[in-house]
Short mmCIF file of C-alpha atoms and ligand atoms in Angstrom, two decimals:
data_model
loop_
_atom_site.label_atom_id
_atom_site.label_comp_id
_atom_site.label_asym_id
_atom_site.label_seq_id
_atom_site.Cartn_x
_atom_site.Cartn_y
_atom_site.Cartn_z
CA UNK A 1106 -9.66 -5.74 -3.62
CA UNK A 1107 -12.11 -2.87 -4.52
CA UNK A 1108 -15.71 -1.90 -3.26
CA UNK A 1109 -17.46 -0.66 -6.64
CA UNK A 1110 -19.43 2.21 -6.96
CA UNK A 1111 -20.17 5.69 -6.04
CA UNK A 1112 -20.06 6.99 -2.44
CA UNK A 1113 -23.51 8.03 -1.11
CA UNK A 1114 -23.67 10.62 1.76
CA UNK A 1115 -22.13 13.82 2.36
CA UNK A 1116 -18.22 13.96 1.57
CA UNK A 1117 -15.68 13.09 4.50
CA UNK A 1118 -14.72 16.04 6.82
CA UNK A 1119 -10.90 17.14 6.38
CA UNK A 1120 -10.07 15.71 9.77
CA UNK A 1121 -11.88 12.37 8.54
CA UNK A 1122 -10.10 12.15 5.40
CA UNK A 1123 -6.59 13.27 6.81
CA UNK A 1124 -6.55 11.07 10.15
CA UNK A 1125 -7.54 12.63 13.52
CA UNK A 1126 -3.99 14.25 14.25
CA UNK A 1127 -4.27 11.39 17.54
CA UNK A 1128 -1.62 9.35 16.95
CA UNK A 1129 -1.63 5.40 16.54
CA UNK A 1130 -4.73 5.75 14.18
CA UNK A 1131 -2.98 7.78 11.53
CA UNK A 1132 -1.87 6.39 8.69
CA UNK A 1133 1.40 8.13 9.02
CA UNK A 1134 3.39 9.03 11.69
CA UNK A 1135 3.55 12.93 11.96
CA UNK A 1136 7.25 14.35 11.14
CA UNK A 1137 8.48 16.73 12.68
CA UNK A 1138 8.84 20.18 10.96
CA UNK A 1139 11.65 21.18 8.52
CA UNK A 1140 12.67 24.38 8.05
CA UNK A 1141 12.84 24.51 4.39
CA UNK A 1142 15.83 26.66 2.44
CA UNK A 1143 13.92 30.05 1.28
CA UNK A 1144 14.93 30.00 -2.49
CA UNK A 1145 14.73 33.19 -4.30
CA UNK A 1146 12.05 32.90 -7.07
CA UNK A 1147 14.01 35.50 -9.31
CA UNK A 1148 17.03 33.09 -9.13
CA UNK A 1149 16.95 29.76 -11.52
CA UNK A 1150 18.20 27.05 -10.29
CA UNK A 1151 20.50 24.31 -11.82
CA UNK A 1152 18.12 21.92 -14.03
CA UNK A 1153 18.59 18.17 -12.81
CA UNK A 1154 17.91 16.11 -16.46
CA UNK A 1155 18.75 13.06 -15.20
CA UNK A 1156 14.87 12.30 -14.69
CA UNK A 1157 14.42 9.05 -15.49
CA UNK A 1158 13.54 7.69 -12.10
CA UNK A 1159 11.13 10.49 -11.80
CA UNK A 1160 9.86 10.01 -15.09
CA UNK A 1161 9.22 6.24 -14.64
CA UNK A 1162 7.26 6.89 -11.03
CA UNK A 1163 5.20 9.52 -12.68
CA UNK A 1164 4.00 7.11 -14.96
CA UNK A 1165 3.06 4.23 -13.26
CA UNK A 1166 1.29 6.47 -11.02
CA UNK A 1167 -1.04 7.73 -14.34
CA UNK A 1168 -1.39 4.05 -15.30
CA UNK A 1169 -2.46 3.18 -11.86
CA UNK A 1170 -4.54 5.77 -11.73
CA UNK A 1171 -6.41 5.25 -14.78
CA UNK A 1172 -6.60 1.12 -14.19
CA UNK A 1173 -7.91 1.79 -10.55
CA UNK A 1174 -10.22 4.68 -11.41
CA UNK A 1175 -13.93 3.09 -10.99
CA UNK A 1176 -12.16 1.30 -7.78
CA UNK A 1177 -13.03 2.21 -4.23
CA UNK A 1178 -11.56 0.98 -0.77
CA UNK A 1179 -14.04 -1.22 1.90
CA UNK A 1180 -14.14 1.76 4.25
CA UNK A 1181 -17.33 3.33 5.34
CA UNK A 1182 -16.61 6.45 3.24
CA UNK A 1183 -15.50 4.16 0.13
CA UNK A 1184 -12.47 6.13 -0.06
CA UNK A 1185 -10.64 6.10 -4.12
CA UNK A 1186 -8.55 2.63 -4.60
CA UNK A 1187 -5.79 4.58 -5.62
CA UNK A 1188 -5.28 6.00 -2.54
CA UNK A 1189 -4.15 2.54 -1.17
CA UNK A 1190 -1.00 2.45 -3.76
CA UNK A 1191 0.03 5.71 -3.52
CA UNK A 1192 0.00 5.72 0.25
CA UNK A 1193 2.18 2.31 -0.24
CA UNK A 1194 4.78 4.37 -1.86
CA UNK A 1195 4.82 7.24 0.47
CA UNK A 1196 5.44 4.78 3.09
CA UNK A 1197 8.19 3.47 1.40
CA UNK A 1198 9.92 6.98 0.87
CA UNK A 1199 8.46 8.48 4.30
CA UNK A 1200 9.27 5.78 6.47
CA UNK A 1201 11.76 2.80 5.01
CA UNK A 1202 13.64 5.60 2.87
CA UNK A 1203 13.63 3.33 -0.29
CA UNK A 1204 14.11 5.99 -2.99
CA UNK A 1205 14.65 3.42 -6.03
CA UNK A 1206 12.49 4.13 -8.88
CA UNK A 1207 12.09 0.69 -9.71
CA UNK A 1208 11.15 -0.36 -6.23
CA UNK A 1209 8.53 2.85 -6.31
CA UNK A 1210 6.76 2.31 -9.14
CA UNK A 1211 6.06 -1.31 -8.61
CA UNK A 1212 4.58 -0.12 -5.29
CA UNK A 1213 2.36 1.59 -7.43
CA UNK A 1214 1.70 -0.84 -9.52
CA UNK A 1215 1.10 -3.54 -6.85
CA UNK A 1216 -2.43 -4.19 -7.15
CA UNK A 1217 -3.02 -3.45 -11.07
CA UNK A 1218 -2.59 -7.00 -12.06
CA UNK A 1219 -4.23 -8.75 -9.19
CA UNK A 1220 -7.30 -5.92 -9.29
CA UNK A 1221 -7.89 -4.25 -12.46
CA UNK A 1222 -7.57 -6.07 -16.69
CA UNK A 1223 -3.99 -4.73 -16.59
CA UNK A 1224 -2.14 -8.37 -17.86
CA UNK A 1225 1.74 -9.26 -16.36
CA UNK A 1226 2.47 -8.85 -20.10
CA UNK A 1227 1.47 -5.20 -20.25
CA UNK A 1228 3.80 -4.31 -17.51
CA UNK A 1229 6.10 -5.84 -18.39
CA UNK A 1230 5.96 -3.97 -22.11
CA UNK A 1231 5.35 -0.33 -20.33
CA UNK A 1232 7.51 -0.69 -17.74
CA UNK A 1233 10.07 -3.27 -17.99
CA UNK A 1234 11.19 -6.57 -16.45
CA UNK A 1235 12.11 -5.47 -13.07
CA UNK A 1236 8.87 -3.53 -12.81
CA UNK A 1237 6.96 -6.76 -13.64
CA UNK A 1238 8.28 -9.19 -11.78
CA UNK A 1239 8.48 -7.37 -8.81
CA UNK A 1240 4.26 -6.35 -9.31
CA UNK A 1241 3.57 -10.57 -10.10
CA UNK A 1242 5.49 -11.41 -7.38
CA UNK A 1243 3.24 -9.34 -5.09
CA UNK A 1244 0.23 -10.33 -6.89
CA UNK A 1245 -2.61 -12.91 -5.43
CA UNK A 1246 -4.00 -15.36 -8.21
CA UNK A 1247 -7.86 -13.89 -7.69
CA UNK A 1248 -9.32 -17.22 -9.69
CA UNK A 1249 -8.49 -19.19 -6.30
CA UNK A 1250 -11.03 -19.37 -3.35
CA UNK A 1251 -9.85 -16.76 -0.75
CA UNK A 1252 -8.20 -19.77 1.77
CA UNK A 1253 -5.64 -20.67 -0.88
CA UNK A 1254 -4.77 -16.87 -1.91
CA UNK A 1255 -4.16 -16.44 1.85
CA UNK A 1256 -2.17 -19.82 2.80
CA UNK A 1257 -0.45 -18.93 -0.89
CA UNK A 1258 0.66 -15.95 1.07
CA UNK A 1259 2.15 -18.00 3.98
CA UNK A 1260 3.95 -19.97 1.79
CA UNK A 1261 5.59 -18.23 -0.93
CA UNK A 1262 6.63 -15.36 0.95
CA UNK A 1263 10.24 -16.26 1.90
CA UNK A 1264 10.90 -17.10 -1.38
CA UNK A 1265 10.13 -13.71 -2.35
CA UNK A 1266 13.08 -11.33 -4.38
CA UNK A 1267 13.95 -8.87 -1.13
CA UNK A 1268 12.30 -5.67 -3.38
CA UNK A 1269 8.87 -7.66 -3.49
CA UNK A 1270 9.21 -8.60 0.18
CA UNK A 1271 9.84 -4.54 1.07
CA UNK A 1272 6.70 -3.82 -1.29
CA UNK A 1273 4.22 -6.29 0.58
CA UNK A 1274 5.62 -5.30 4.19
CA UNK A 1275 4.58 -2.00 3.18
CA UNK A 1276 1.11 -3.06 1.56
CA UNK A 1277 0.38 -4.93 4.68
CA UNK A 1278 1.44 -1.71 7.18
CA UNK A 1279 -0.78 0.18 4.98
CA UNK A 1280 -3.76 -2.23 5.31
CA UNK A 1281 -3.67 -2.87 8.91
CA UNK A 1282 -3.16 0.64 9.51
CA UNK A 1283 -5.58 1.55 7.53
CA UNK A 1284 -8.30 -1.25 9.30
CA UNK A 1285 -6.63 0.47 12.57
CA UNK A 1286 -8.05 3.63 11.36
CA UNK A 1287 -11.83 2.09 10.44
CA UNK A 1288 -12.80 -1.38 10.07
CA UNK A 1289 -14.26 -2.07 6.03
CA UNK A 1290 -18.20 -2.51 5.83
CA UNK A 1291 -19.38 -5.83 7.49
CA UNK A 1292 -16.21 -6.38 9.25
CA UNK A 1293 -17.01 -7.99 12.28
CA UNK A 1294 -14.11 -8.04 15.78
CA UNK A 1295 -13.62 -11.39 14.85
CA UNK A 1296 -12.78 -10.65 10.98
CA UNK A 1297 -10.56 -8.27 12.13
CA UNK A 1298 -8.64 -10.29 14.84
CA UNK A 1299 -8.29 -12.96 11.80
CA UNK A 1300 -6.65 -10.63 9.18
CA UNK A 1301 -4.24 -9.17 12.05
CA UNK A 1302 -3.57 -13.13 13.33
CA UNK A 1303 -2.89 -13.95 9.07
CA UNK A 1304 -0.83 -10.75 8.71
CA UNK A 1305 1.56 -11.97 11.76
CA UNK A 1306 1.94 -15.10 9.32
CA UNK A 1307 2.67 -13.44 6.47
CA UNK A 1308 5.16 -11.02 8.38
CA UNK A 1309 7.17 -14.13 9.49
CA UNK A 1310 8.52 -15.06 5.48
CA UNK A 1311 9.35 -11.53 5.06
CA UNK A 1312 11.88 -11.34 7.84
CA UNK A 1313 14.89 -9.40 7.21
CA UNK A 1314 13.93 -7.35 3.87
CA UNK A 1315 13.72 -4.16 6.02
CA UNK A 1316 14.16 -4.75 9.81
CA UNK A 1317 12.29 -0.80 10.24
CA UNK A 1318 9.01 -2.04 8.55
CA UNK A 1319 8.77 -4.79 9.51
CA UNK A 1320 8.92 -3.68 13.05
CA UNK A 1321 5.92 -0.97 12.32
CA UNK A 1322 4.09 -3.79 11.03
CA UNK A 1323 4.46 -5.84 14.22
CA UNK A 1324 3.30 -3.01 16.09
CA UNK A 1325 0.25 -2.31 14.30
CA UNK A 1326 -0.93 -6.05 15.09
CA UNK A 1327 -0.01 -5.80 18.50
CA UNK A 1328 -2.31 -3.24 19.13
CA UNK A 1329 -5.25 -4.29 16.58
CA UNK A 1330 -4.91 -7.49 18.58
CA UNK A 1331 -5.50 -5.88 22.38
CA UNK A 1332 -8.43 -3.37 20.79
CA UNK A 1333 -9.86 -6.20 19.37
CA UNK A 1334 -9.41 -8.83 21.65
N1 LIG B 329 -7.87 -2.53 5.72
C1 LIG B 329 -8.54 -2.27 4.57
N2 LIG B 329 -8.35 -3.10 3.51
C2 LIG B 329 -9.03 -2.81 2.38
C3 LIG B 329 -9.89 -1.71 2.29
N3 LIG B 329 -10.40 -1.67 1.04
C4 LIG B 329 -9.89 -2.68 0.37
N4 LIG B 329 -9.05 -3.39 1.16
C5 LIG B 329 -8.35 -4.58 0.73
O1 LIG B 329 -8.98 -5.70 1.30
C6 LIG B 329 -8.05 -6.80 1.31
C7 LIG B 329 -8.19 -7.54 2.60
O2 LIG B 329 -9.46 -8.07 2.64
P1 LIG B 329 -9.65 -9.62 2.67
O3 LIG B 329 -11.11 -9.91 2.73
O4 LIG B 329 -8.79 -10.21 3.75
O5 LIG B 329 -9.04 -10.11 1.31
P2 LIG B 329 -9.70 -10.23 -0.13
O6 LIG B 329 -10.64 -9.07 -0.28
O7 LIG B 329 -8.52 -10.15 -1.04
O8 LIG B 329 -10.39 -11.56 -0.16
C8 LIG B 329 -6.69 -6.17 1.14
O9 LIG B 329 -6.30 -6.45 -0.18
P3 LIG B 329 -5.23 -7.55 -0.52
O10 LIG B 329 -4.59 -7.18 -1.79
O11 LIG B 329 -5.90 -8.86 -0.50
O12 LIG B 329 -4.17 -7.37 0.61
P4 LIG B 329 -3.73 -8.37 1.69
O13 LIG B 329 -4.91 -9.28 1.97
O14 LIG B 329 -2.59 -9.06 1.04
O15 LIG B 329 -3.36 -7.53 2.85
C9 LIG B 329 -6.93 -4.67 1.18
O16 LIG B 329 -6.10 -3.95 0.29
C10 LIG B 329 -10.07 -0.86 3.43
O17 LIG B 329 -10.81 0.12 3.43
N5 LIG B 329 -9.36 -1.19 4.54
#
């Protein structure tokens, strides 16, 4: 879902657009510090051509990008939409280690369908039948009243392909860490204890896709539950 329209106000401060640097209220866990390999610029490396993968992320990241680009998030500082799928994806490589291309850019592609004109039939044209079905899998039907999307949720969930299940666990730990971070406008203690008591639902069907995320997602409801009891 998208809030419309331009922000008003003076621009988020780094620290409010990065996360605090606190902790629990980041969106992503801090790593720790690699030393990288110094490379010698005068040096060229070996050219890796086998760039398809890269190639197809790449692009669903433009498409999202331009379907999602009048789109804002719910937070107070109606941070870009595309944020939100990108974010899903760097969860997915930061955290669960899923480095499939296919996997990626449907992660990217979650919320074009369900959010944006972009039609199941387009994707599936640009970007193929895995792509696709993995996206409509993920996808709410937005003509239905809000208490069927949700209960829709509940119930087809388990009978989700294991890729689309990895996708949403890491949509929802984006979202709840995300209304962790700041609630959306007009979100109320009791909205919020409401998504977090739905999300537990949801995280039930999609046990056993990826034990680490789904874990993180447990955690984040946890504690949205005791701050907002
Ligand atoms: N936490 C948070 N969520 C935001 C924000 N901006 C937009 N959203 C979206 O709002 C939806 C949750 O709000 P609800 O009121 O429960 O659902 P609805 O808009 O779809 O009716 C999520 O979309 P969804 O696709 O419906 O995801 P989900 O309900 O399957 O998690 C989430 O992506 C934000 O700033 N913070």
């Amino acid at each position: 879902m998208s809030t419309p329209g331009a922000p008003s106000g003076p621009p988020p401060s780094y620290e409010e657009t990065v996360g605090s640097g606190s902790g629990s209220a980041d969106l992503y866990p801090r790593l720790p510090e690699t030393k990288k390999e110094e490379k010698d610029p005068k040096k060229n490396g070996p050219i890796n051509d086998d760039a398809s993968g890269i190639e197809l992320i790449v692009k669903a990241t433009d498409f999202a990008a331009r379907r999602h680009r009048m789109q804002r998030r719910k937070d107070p500082h109606q941070t870009p939409y595309i944020n939100h799928p990108v974010g899903v994806a760097y969860i997915l490589t930061n955290e669960a280690k899923i480095t499939d291309p296919i996997i990626l850019a449907a992660a990217i592609l979650h919320d074009t369908v369900e959010d944006t004109k972009t039609t199941h039939e387009e994707l599936l044209e640009v970007f193929g039948k895995e792509v696709a079905t993995i996206v409509a899998e993920c996808t709410d039907d937005k003509s239905q009243p809000t208490a069927v999307r949700k209960q829709a949720q509940i119930d087809n969930g388990a009978s989700h392909s294991r890729h689309a299940k990895i996708v949403h666990l890491a949509d929802k730990l984006y979202n709840l860490r995300d209304l962790e971070r700041v609630a959306p406008i007009g979100w109320d203690r009791k909205r919020i204890r409401e998504y977090a008591n739905w999300s537990r639902k949801v995280l039930e069907q999609l046990t056993g896709a990826h034990p680490g995320l789904e874990q993180s997602v447990a955690e984040v409801i946890d504690r949205l539950l005791i701050k907002y009891a």
